[in-house]
PDB file of C-alpha atoms and ligand atoms in Angstrom:
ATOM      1  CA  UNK A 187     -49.964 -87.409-116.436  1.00 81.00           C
ATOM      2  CA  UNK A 188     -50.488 -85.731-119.783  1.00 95.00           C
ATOM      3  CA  UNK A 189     -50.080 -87.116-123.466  1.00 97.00           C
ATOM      4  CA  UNK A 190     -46.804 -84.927-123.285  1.00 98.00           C
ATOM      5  CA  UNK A 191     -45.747 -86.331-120.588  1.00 98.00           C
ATOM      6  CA  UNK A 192     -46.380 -90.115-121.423  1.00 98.00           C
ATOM      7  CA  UNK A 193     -44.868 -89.817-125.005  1.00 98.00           C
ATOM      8  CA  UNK A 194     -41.870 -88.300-123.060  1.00 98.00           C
ATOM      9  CA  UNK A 195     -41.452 -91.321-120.694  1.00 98.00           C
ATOM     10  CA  UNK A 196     -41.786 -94.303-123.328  1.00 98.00           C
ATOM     11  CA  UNK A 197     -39.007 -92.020-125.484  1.00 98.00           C
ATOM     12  CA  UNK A 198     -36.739 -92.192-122.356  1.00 98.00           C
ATOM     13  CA  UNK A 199     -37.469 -95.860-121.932  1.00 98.00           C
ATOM     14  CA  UNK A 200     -37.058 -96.671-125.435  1.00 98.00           C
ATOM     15  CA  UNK A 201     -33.064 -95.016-125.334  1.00 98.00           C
ATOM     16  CA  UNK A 202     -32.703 -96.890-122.307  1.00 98.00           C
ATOM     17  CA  UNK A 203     -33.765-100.080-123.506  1.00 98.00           C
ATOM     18  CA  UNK A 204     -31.845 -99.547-126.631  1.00 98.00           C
ATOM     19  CA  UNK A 205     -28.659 -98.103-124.648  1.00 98.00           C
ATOM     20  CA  UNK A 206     -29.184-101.784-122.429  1.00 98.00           C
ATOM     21  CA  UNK A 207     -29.089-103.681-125.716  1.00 98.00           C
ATOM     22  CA  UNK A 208     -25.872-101.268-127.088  1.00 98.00           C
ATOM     23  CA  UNK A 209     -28.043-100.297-129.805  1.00 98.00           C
ATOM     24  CA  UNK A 210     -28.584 -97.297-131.567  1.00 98.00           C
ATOM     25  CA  UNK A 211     -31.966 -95.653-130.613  1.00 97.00           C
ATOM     26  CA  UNK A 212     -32.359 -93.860-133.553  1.00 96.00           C
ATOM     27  CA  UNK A 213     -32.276 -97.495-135.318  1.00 96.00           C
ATOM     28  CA  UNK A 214     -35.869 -97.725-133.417  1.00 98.00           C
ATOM     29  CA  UNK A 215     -38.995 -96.179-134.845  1.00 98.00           C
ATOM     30  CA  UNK A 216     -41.705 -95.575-132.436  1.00 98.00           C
ATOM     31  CA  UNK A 217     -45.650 -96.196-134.173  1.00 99.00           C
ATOM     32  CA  UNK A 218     -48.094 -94.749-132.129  1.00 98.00           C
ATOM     33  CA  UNK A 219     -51.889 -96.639-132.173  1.00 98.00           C
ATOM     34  CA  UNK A 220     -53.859 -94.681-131.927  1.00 98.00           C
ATOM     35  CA  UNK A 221     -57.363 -96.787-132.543  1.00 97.00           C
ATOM     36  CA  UNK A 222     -59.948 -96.138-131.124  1.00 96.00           C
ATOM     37  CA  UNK A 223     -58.966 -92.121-130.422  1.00 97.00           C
ATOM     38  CA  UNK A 224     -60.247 -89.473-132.405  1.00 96.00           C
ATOM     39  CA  UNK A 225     -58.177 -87.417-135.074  1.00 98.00           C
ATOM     40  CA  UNK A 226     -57.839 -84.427-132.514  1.00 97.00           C
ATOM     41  CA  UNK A 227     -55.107 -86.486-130.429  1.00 97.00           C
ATOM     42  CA  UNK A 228     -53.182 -87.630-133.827  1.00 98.00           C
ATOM     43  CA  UNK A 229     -53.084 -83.746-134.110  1.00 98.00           C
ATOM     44  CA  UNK A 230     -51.862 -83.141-130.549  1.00 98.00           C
ATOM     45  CA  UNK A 231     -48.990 -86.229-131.195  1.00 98.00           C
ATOM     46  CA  UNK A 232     -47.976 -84.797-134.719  1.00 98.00           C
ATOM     47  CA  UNK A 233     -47.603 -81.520-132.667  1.00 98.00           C
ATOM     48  CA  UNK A 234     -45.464 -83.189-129.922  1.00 98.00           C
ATOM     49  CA  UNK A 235     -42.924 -84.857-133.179  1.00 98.00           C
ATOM     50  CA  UNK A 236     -44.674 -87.557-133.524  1.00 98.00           C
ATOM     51  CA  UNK A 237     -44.992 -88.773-137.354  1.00 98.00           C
ATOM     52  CA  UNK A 238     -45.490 -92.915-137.369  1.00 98.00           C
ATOM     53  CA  UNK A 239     -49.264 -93.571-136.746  1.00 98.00           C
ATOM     54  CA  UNK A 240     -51.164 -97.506-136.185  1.00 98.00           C
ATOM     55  CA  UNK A 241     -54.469 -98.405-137.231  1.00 98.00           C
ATOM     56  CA  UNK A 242     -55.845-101.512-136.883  1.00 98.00           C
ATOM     57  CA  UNK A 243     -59.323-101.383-138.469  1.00 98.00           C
ATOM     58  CA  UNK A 244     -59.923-100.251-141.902  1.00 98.00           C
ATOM     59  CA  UNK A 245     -62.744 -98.221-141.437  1.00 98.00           C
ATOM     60  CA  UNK A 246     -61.495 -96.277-138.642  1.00 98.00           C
ATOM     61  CA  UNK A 247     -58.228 -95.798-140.333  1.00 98.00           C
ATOM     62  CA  UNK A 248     -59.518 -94.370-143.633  1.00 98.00           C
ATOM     63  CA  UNK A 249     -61.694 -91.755-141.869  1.00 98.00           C
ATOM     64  CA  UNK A 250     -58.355 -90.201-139.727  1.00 98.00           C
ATOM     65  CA  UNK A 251     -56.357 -90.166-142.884  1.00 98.00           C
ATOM     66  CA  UNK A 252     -58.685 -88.604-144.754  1.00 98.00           C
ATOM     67  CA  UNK A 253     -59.203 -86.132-141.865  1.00 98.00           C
ATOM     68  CA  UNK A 254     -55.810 -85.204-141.529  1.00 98.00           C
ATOM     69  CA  UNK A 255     -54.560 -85.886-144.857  1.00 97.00           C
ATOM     70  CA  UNK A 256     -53.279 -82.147-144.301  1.00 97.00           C
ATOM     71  CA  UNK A 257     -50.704 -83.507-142.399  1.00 98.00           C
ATOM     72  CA  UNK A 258     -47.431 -85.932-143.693  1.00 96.00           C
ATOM     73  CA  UNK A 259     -47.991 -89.064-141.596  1.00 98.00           C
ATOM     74  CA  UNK A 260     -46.777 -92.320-142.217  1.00 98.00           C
ATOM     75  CA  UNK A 261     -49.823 -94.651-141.278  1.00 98.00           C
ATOM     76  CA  UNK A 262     -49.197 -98.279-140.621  1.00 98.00           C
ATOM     77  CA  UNK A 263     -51.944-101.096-140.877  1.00 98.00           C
ATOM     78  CA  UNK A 264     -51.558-103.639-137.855  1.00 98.00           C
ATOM     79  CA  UNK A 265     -54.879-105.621-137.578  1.00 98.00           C
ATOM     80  CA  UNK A 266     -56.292-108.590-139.083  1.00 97.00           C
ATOM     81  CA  UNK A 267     -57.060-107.451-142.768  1.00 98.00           C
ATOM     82  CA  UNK A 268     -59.793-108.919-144.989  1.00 97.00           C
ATOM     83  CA  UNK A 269     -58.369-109.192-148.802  1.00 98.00           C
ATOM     84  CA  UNK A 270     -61.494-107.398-150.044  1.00 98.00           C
ATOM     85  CA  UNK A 271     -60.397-104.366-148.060  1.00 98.00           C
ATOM     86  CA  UNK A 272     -56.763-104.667-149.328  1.00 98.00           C
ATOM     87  CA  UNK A 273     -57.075-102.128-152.460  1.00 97.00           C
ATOM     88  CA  UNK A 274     -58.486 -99.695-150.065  1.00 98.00           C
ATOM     89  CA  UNK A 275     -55.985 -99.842-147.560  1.00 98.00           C
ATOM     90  CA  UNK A 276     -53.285 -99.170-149.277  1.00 97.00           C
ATOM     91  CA  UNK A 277     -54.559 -95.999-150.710  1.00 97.00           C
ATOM     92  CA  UNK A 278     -53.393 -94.269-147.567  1.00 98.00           C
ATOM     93  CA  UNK A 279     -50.852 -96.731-145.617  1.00 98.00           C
ATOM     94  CA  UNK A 280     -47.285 -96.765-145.636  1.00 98.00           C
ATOM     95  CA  UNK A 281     -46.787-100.058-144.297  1.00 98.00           C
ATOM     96  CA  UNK A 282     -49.223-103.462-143.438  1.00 98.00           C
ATOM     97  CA  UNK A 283     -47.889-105.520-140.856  1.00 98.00           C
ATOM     98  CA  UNK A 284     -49.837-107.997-140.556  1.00 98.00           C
ATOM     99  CA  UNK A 285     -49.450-109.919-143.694  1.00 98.00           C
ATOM    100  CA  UNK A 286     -50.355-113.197-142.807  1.00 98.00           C
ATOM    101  CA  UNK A 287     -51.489-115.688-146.632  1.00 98.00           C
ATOM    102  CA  UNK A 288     -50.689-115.156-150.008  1.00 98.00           C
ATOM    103  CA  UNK A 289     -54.416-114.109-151.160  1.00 98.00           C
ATOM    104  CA  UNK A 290     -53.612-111.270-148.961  1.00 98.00           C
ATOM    105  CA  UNK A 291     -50.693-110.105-150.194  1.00 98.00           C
ATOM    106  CA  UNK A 292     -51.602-110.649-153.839  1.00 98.00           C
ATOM    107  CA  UNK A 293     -54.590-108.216-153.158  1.00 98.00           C
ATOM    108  CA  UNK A 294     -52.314-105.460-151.322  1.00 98.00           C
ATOM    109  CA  UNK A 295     -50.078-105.695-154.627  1.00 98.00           C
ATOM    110  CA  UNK A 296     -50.207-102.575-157.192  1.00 96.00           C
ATOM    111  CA  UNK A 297     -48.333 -99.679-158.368  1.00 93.00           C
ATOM    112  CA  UNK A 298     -45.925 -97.946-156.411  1.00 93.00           C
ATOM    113  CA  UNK A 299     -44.000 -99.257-152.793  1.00 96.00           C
ATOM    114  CA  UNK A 300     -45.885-100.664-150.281  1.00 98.00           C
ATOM    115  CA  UNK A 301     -43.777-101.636-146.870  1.00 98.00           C
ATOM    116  CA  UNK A 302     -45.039-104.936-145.421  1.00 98.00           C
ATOM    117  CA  UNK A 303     -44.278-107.226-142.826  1.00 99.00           C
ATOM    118  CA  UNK A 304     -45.181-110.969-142.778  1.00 98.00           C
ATOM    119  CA  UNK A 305     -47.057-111.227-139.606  1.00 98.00           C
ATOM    120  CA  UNK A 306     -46.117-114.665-137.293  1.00 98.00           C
ATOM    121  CA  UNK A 307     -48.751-116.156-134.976  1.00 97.00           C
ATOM    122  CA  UNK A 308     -47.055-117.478-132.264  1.00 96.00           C
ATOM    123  CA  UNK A 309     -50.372-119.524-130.769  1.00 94.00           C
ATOM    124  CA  UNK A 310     -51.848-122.574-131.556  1.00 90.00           C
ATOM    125  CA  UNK A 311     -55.017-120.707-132.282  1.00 90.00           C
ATOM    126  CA  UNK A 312     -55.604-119.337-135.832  1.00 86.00           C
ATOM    127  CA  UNK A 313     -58.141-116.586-135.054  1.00 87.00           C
ATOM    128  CA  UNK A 314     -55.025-114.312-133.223  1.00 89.00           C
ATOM    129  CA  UNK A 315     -53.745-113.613-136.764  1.00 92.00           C
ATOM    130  CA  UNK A 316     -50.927-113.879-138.388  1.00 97.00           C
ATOM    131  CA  UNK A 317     -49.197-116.779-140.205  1.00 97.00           C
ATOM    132  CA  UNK A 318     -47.446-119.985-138.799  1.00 96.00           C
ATOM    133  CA  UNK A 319     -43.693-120.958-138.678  1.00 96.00           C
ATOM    134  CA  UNK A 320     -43.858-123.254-141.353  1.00 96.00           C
ATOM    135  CA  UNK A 321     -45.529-121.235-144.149  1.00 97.00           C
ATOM    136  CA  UNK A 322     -42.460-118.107-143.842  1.00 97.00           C
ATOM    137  CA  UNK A 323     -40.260-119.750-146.652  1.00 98.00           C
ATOM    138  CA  UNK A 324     -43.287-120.029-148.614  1.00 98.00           C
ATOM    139  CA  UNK A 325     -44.668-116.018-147.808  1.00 98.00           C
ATOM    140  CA  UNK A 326     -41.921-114.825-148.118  1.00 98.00           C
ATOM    141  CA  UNK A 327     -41.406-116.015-151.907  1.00 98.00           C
ATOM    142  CA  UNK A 328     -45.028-114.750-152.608  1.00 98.00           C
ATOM    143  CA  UNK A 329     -44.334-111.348-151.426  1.00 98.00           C
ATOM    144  CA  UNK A 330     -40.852-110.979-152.970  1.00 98.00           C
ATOM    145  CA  UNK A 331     -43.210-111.773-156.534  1.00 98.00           C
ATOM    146  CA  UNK A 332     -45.587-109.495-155.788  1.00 98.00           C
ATOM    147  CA  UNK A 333     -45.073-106.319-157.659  1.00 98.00           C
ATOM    148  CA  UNK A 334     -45.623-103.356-155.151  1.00 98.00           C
ATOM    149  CA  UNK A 335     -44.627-104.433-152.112  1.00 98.00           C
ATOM    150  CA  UNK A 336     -41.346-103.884-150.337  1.00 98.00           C
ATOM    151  CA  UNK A 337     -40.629-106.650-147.518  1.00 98.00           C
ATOM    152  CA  UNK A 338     -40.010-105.193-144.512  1.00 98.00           C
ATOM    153  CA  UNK A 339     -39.332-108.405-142.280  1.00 98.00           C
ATOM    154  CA  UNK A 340     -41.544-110.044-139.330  1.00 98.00           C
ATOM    155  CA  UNK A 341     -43.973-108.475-137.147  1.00 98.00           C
ATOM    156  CA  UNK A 342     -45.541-110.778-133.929  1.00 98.00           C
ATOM    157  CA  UNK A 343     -47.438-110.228-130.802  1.00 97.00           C
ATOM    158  CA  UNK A 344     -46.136-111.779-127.581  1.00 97.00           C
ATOM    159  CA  UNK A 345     -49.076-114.380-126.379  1.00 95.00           C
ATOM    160  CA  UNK A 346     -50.535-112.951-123.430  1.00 91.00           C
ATOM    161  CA  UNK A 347     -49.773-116.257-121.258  1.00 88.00           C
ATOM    162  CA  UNK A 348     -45.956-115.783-122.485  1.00 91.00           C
ATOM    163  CA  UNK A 349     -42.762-114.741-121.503  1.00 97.00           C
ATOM    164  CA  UNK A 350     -42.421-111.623-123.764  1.00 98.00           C
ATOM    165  CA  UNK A 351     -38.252-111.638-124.357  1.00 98.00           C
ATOM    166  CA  UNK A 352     -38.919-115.683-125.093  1.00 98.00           C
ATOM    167  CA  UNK A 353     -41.238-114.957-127.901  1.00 98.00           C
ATOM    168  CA  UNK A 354     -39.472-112.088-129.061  1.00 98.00           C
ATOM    169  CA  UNK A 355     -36.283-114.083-129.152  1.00 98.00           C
ATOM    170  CA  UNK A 356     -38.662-116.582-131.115  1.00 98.00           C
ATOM    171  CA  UNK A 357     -39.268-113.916-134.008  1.00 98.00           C
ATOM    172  CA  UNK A 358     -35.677-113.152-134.072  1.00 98.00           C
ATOM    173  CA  UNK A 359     -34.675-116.564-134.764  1.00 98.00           C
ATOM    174  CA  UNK A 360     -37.243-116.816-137.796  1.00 98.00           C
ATOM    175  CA  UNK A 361     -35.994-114.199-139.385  1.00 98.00           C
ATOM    176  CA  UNK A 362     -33.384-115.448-140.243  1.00 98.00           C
ATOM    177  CA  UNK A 363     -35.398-117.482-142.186  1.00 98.00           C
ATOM    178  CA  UNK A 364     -36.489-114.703-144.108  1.00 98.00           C
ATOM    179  CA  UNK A 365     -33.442-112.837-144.973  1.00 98.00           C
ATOM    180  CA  UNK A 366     -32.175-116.394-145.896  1.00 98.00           C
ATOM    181  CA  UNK A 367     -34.462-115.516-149.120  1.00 98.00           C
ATOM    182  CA  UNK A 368     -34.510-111.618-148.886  1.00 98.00           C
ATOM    183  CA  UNK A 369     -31.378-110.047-147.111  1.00 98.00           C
ATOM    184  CA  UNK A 370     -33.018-106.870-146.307  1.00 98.00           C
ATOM    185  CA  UNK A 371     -36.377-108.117-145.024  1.00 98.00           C
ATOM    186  CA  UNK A 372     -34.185-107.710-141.409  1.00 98.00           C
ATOM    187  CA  UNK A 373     -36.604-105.812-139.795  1.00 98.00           C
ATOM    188  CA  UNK A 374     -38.689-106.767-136.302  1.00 98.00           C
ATOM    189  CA  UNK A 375     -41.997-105.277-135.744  1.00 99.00           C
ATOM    190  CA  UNK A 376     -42.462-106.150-132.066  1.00 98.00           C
ATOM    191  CA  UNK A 377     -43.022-104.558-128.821  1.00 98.00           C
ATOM    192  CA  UNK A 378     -45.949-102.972-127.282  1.00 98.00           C
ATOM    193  CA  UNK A 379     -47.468-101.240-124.547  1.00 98.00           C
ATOM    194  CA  UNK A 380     -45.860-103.702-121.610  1.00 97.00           C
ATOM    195  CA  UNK A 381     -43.376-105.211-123.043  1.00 98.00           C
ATOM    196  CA  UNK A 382     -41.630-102.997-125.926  1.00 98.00           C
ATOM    197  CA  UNK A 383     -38.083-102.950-123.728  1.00 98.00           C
ATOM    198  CA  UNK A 384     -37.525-106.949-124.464  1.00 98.00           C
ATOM    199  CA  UNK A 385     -38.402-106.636-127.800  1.00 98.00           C
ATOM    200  CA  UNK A 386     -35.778-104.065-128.084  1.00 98.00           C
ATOM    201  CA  UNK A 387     -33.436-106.107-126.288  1.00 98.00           C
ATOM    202  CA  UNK A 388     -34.200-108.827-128.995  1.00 98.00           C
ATOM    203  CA  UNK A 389     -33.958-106.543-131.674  1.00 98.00           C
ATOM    204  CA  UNK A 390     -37.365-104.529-132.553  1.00 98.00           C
ATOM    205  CA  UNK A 391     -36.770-102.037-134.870  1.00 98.00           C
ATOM    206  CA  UNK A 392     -40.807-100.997-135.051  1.00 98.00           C
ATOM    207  CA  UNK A 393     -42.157-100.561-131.905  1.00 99.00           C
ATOM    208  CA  UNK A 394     -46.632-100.989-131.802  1.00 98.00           C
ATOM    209  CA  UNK A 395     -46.978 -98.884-128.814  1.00 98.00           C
ATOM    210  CA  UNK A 396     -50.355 -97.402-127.857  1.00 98.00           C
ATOM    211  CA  UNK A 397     -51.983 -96.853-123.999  1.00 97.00           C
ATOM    212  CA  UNK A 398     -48.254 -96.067-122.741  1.00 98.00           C
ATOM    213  CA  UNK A 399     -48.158 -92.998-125.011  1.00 98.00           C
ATOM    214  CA  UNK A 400     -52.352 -92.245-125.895  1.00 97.00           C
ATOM    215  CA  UNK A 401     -53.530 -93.144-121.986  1.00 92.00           C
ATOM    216  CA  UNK A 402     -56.157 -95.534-122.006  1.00 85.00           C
ATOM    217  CA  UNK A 403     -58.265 -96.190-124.640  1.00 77.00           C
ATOM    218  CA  UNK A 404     -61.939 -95.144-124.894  1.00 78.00           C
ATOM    219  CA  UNK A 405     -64.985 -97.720-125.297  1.00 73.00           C
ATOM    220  CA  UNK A 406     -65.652 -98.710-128.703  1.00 63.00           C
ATOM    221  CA  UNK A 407     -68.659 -97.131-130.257  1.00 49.00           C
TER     222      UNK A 407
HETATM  223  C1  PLP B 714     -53.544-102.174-130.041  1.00 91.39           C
HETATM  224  C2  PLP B 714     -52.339-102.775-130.652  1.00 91.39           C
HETATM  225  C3  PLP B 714     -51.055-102.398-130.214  1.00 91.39           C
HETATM  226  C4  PLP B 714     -50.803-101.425-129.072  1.00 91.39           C
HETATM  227  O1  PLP B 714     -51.190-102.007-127.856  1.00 91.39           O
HETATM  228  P1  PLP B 714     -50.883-101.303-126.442  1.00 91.39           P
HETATM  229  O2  PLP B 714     -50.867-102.439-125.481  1.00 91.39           O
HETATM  230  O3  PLP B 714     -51.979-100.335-126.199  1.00 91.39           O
HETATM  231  O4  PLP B 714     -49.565-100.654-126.553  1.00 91.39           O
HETATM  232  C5  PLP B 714     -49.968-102.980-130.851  1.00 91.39           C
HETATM  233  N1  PLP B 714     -50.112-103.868-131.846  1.00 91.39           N
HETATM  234  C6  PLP B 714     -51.327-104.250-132.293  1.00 91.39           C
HETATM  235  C7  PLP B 714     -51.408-105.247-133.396  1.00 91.39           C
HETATM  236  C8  PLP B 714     -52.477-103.716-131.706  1.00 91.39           C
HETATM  237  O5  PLP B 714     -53.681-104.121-132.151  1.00 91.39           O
END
């Protein structure tokens, strides 16, 4: 299959999932990570409609959008995110999802909007990323008082030993948490590769998808 051709089939299974769920597809926005892949097939993508791009190392991410800062992409920041890199990051992203303590988003703060979602581990184990349950209320007040930043709502990874639509359902429920405190923080950054049609079904509105659409992804250097 070509990149065409795989970009074609997840856009056919995205308006079926969202057709299952009696949603709105165009309600859905489809990121394409694209790590690890050089600039070239961002280029080939942008040419095939594609405008939502995911990064989720710095370095890597600041070389492609300086290399094709000809182009109007929207890049979003999904990895684990050191606060020292913050200032830098947010030169060139349009969102960070994976807001996960207050140091971090007190360093992503600035001048002008910057989208974020509060990222939610959903493991025991700290080094996944992302924050637990009980700190949302918390977050989500820092990030509300943090001048720059727009909140977006919750983004999570389904744990790999998981049942995806259980964990997505998970995220859905906390939420409501959130919007308890901001209304429009409804957003749902969830849904990947293998399982981005339960994560519609529970309401994803950002979709993380990357080897469905970009094939498989080379070695690291
Ligand atoms: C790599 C990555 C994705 C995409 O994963 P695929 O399984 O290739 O679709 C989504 N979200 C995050 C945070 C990632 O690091």
């Amino acid at each position: 299959m070509e990149l065409s051709d795989r970009l074609d089939a997840v856009r056919a299974g995205v308006s079926a999932a969202a057709v299952e769920a009696g949603r709105d597809p165009a309600e859905i926005t489809t990121i394409v990570v694209t790590k690890f892949h050089p600039a070239s097939l961002v280029r080939e993508l942008v040419a095939l409609g594609v405008r939502d791009f995911g990064e989720n190392r710095h370095q890597e991410a600041q070389a492609k959008a300086a290399e094709l800062s000809d182009l109007d992409l929207r890049w979003h920041f999904v990895g684990q995110l050191q606060t020292n890199k913050a200032r830098q990051v947010r030169q060139y992203a349009h969102a960070v999802h994976s807001v996960d303590r207050a140091s971090l988003a007190t360093a992503l703060g600035g001048e002008g909007e910057l989208d974020v979602f509060i990222q939610l581990n959903l493991t025991d184990d700290p080094g996944r990323g992302g924050a637990q349950p009980e700190t949302i209320e918390a977050l989500t007040e820092h990030v509300l008082a943090t001048p720059g930043l727009r909140l977006r709502g919750l983004m999570a990874v389904a744990p790999l030993e998981a049942d995806p639509r259980r964990a997505f359902a998970t995220v859905r429920e906390h939420s409501q948490r959130v919007r308890a405190l901001a209304p429009e923080a409804s957003d749902l950054s969830m849904g990947m590769s293998g399982d981005y049609r339960e994560a519609i079904l529970e309401g994803a509105t950002h979709l993380r998808i990357g080897s469905a659409i970009t094939g498989n992804r080379p070695a690291r250097g």
